[in-house]
Coordinates of C-alpha atoms and ligand atoms in Angstrom, one line a residue:
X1 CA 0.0 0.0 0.0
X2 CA 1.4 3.4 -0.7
X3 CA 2.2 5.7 2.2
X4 CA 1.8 9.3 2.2
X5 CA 4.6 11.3 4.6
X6 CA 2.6 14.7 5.7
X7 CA 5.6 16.9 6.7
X8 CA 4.9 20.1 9.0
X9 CA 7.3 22.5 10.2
X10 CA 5.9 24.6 12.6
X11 CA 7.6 27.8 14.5
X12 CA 5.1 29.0 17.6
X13 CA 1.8 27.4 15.9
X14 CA 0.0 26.4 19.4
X15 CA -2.9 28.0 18.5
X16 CA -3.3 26.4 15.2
X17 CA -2.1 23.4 15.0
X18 CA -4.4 20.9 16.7
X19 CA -6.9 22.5 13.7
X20 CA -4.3 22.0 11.5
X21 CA -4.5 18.6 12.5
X22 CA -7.9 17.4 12.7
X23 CA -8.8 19.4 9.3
X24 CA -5.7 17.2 7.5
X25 CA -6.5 14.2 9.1
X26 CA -10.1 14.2 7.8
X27 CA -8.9 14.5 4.1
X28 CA -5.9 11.8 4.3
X29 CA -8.1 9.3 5.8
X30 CA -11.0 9.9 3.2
X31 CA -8.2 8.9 0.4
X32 CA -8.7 5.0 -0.1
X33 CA -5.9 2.7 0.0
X34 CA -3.2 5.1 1.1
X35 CA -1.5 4.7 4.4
X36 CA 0.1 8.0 6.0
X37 CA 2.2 9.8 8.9
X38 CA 2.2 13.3 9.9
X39 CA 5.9 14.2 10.4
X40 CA 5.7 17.4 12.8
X41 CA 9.0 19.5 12.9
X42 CA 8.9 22.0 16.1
X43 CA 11.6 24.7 14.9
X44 CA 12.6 25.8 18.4
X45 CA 8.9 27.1 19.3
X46 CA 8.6 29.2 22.3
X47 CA 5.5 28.4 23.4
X48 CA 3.3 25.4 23.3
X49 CA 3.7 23.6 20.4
X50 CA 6.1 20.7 21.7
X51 CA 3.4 20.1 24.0
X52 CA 0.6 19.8 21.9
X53 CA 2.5 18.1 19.4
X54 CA 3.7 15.2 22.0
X55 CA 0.0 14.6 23.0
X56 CA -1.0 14.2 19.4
X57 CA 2.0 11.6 18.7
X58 CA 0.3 9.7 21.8
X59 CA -2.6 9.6 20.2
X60 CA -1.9 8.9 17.2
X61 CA 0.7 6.1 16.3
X62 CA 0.7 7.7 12.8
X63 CA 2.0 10.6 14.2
X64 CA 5.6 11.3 14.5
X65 CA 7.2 14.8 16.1
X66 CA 11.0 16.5 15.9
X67 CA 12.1 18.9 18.3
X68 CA 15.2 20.9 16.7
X69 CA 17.6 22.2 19.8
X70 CA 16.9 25.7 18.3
X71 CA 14.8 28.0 15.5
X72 CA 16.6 27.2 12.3
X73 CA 14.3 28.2 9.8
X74 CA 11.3 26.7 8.0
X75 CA 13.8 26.0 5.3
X76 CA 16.2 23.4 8.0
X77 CA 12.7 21.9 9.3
X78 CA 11.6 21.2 6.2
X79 CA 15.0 18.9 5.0
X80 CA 14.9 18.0 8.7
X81 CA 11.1 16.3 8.2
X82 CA 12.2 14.9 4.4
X83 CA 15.0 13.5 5.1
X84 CA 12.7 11.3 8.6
X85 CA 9.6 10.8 6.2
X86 CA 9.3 7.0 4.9
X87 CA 6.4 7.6 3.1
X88 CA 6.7 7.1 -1.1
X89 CA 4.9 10.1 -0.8
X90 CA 5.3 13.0 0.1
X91 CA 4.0 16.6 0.6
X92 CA 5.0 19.5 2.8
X93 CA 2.7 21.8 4.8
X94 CA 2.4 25.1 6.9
X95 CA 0.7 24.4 10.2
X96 CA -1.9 27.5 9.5
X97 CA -4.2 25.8 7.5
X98 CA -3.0 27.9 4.4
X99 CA -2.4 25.6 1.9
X100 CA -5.5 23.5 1.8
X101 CA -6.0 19.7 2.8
X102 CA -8.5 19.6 0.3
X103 CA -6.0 19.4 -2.2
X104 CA -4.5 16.2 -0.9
X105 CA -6.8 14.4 -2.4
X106 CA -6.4 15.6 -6.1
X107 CA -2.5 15.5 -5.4
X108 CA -2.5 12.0 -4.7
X109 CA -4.5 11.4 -7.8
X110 CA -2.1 13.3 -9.7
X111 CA 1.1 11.4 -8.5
X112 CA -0.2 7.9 -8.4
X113 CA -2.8 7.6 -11.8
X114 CA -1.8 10.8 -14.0
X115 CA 2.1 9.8 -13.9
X116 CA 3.5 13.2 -12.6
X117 CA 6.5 13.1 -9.8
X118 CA 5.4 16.1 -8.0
X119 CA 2.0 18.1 -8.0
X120 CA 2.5 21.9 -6.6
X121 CA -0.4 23.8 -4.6
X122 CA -0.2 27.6 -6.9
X123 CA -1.3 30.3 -4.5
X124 CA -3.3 32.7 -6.4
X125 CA -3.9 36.2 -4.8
X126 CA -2.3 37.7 -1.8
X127 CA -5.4 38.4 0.8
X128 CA -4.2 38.7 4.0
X129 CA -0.4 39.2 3.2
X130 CA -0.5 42.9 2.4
X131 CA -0.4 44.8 -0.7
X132 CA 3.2 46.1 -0.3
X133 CA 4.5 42.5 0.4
X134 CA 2.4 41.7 -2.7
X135 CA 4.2 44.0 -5.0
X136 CA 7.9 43.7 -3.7
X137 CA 7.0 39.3 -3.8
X138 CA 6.0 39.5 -7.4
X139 CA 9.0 41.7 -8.3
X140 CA 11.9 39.8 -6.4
X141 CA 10.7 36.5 -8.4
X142 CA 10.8 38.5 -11.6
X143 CA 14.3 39.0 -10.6
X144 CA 15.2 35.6 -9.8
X145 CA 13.9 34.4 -12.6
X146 CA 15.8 36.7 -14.8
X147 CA 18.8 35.8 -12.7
X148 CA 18.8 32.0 -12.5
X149 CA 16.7 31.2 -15.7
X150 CA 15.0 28.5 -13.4
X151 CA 11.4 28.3 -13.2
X152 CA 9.8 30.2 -10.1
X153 CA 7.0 32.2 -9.8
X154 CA 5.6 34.3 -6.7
X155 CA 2.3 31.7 -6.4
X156 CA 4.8 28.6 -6.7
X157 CA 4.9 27.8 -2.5
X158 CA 6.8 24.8 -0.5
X159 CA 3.1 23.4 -0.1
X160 CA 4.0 20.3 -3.1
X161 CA 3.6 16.3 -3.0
X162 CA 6.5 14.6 -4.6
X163 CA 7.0 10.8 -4.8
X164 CA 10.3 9.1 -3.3
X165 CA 12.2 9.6 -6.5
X166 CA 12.0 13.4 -6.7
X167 CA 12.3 13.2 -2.3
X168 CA 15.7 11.4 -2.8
X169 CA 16.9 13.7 -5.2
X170 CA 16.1 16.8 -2.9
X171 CA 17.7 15.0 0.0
X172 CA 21.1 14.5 -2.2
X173 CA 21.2 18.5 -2.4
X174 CA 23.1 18.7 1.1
X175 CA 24.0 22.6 0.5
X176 CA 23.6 24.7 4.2
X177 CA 22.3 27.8 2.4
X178 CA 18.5 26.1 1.3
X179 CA 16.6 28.1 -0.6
X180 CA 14.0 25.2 -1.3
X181 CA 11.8 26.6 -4.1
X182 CA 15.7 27.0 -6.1
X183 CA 16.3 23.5 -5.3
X184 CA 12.3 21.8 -6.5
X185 CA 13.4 23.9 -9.3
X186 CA 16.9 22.8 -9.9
X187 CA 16.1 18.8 -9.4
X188 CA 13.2 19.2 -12.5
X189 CA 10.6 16.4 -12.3
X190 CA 7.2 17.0 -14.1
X191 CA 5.2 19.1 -12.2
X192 CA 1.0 19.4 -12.4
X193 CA 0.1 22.6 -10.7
X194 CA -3.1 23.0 -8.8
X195 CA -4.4 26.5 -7.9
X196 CA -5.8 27.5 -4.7
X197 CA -7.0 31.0 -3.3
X198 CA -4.9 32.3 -0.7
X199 CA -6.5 32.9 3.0
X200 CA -5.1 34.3 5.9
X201 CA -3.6 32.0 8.5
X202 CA -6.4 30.3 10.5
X203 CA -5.0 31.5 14.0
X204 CA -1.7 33.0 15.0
X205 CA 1.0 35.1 13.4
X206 CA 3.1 34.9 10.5
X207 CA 6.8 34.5 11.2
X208 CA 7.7 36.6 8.5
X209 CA 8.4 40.4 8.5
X210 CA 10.6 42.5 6.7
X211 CA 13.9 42.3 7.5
X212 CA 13.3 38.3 7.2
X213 CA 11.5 38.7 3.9
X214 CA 14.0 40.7 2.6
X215 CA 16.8 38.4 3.6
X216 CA 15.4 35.3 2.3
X217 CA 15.2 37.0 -1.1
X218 CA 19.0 37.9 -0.7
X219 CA 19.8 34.0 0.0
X220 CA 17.9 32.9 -2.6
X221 CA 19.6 35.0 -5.3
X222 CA 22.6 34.2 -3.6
X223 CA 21.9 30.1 -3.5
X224 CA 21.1 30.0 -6.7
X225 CA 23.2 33.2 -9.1
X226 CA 26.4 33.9 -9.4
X227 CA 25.2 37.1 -11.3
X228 CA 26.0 39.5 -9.0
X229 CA 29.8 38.6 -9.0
X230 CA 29.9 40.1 -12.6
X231 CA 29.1 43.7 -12.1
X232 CA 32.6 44.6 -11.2
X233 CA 33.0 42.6 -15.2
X234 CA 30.1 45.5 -16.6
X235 CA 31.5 48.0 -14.1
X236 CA 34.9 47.5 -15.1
X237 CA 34.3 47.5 -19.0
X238 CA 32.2 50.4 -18.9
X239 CA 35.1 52.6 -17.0
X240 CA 37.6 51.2 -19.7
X241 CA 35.5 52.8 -22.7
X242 CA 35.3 55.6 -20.9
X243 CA 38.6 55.8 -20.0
X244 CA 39.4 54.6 -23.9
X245 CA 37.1 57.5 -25.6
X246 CA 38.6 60.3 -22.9
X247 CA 42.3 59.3 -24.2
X248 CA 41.4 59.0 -27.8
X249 CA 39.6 62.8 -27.7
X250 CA 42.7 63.9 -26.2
X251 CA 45.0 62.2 -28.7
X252 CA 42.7 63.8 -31.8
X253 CA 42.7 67.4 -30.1
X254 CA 46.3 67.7 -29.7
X255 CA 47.1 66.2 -33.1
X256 CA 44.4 67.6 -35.4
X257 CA 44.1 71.0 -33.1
X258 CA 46.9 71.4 -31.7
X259 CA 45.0 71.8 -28.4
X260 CA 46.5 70.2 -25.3
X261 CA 43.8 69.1 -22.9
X262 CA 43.9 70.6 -19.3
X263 CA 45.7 68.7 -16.5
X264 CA 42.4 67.9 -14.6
X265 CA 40.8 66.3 -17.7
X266 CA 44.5 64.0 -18.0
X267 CA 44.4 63.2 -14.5
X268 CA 40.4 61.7 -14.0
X269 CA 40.8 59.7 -17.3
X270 CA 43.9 58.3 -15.8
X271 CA 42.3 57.5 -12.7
X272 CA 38.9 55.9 -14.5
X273 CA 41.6 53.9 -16.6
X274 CA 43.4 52.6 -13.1
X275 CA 39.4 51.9 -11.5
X276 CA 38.9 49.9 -14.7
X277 CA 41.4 47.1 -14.6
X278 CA 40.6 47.1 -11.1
X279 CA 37.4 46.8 -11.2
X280 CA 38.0 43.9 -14.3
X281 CA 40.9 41.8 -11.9
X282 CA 38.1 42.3 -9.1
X283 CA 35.8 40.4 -12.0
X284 CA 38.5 37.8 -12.6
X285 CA 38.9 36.8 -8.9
X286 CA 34.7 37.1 -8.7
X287 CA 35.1 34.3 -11.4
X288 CA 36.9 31.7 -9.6
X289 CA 34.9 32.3 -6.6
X290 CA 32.1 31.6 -8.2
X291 CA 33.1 28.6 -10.0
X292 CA 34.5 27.4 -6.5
X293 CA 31.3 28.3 -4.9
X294 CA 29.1 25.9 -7.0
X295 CA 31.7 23.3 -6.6
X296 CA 31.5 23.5 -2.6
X297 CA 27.6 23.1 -2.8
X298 CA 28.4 19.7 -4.1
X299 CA 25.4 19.2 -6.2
X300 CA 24.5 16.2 -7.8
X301 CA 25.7 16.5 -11.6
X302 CA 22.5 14.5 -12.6
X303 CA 19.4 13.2 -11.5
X304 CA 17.6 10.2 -13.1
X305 CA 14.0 10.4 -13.5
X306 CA 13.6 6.8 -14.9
X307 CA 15.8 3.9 -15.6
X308 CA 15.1 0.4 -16.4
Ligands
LIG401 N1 8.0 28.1 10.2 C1 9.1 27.3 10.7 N2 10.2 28.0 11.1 C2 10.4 29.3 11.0 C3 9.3 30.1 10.4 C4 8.2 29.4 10.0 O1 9.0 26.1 10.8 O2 11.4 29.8 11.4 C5 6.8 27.4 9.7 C6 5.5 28.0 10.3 O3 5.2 27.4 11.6 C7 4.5 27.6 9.3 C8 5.3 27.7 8.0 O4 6.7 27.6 8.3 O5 4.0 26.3 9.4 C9 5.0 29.0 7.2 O6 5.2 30.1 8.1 P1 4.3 31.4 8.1 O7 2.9 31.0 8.0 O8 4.8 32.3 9.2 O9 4.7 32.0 6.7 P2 3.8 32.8 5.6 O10 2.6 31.9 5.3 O11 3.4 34.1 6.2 O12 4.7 32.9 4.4
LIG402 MG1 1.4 31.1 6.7

């Protein structure tokens, strides 16, 4: 019988998650012939989660809970609950009823008749996130996308069923810097996308402001682009034309004019000429740290989807 591995990460969800809970339970256990286990990660919660997760665990032999020594991130809890789940399935969920156990159902189909390795929940809308977070969401992905040329979009979430090959090849991706929507990405698989309207968290607070939001974004361009290490390349290039056309006017005016430029004029297209190789041997370096870089993540160099 196939087995279904529900992983949860939750951060401070003691008001939720006993909802979260009984709402998922009553879909899994309407799917015939599909064993599961709800995997529970506390990520260092502060208040009453543990609890409330050891007396479900006790009442439940299904249940299973991990208590990480600290808060590491949704992103730690997530590989953390992966790498535990034995299930041939598998799909990930937030503890705040936001990404719908409805769609369990439909996933499953998707994965076991329709042939497809992973089936992804798309978020459509933003209600209860806030316009502004909206707006600067939809942009950074434009960016990454732009930036990585891998597939991501602002609705694609973590909320995704995958079977046990796709799992494996996410678990070989060992890198300490996760940015788990690059790495779904990265490993391929064929995807069947499912849409579902956005709602706000059934109870408690998001664990997300700012200064979080904005430093997620930062890792995940970081994780998954060495394209920032080539500005001091465009920088540099840019200076040297300058630099070129400045030296070249002042060649033609003292030849064809007899004109000799003023000291000031020989003296900043010096210095641009001097910032320019700098700024290209500051490129140069930039390149072997990147290649090093992606040699450190020790990705996998392949993944097989099928073999026989
Ligand atoms: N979460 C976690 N560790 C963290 C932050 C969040 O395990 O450091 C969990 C959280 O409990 C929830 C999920 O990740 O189950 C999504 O978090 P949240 O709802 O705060 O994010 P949002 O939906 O606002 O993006
Ligand atoms: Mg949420």
């Amino acid at each position: 019988m196939n087995k279904l591995s529900i992983i949860v990460p939750c951060y401070n969800e003691e008001e939720v998650v006993s909802l979260f809970y009984k709402e998922t339970l009553k879909e899994v256990t309407a799917i015939p012939d599909l064993d599961y286990e709800f995997i529970f990660i506390d990520d260092g919660s502060k208040d009453h989660t543990l609890d409330i997760l050891r007396l479900l665990c006790c009442q439940n032999e299904n249940c299973h809970y991990l208590s990480l020594s600290r808060n590491f991130g949704k992103e730690a809890a997530m590989y953390a609950g992966l790498k535990q789940a034995v299930g041939n399935y598998c799909v990930i969920m937030d503890a705040d009823l936001q990404h719908p156990p409805k769609l369990l159902s439909p996933m499953y189909q998707a994965l076991s008749q329709e042939g497809y390795d992973c089936c992804g929940g798309k978020r459509m809308g933003r209600e209860g996130d806030g316009t502004l977070r909206g707006i600067l969401s939809r942009s950074f992905y434009r960016v990454i996308q732009k930036l990585t040329h891998m597939n991501m979009s602002d609705g694609d979430g973590d909320f995704r069923m995958m079977n046990r090959t796709m799992v494996d090849a996410i678990l070989q991706m060992k890198e300490y810097n996760r940015y788990t929507k690059g790495i779904f990405s990265f490993v391929g698989f064929e995807t069947k996308w499912l849409e579902f309207q956005n709602v706000q968290r059934a109870a408690g607070k998001t664990k997300w402001n700012f200064g979080s939001l904005f430093s997620y974004a930062f890792d995940g361009i970081l994780s998954f682009s060495t394209a920032p290490l080539k500005l001091p390349g465009i920088l540099g290039m840019i200076l040297f034309l300058i630099s070129c056309f400045m030296g070249i006017s002042a060649l033609v005016q003292q030849v064809f004019f007899h004109h000799s430029v003023g000291s000031l004029y020989l003296v900043s297209g010096i210095v641009i000429f001097l910032s320019s190789l700098q700024m290209l041997m500051v490129f140069i370096l930039g390149e072997y740290l990147s290649k090093d870089y992606l040699e450190n993540k020790k990705r996998p160099i392949y993944i097989v989807r099928e073999q026989n």
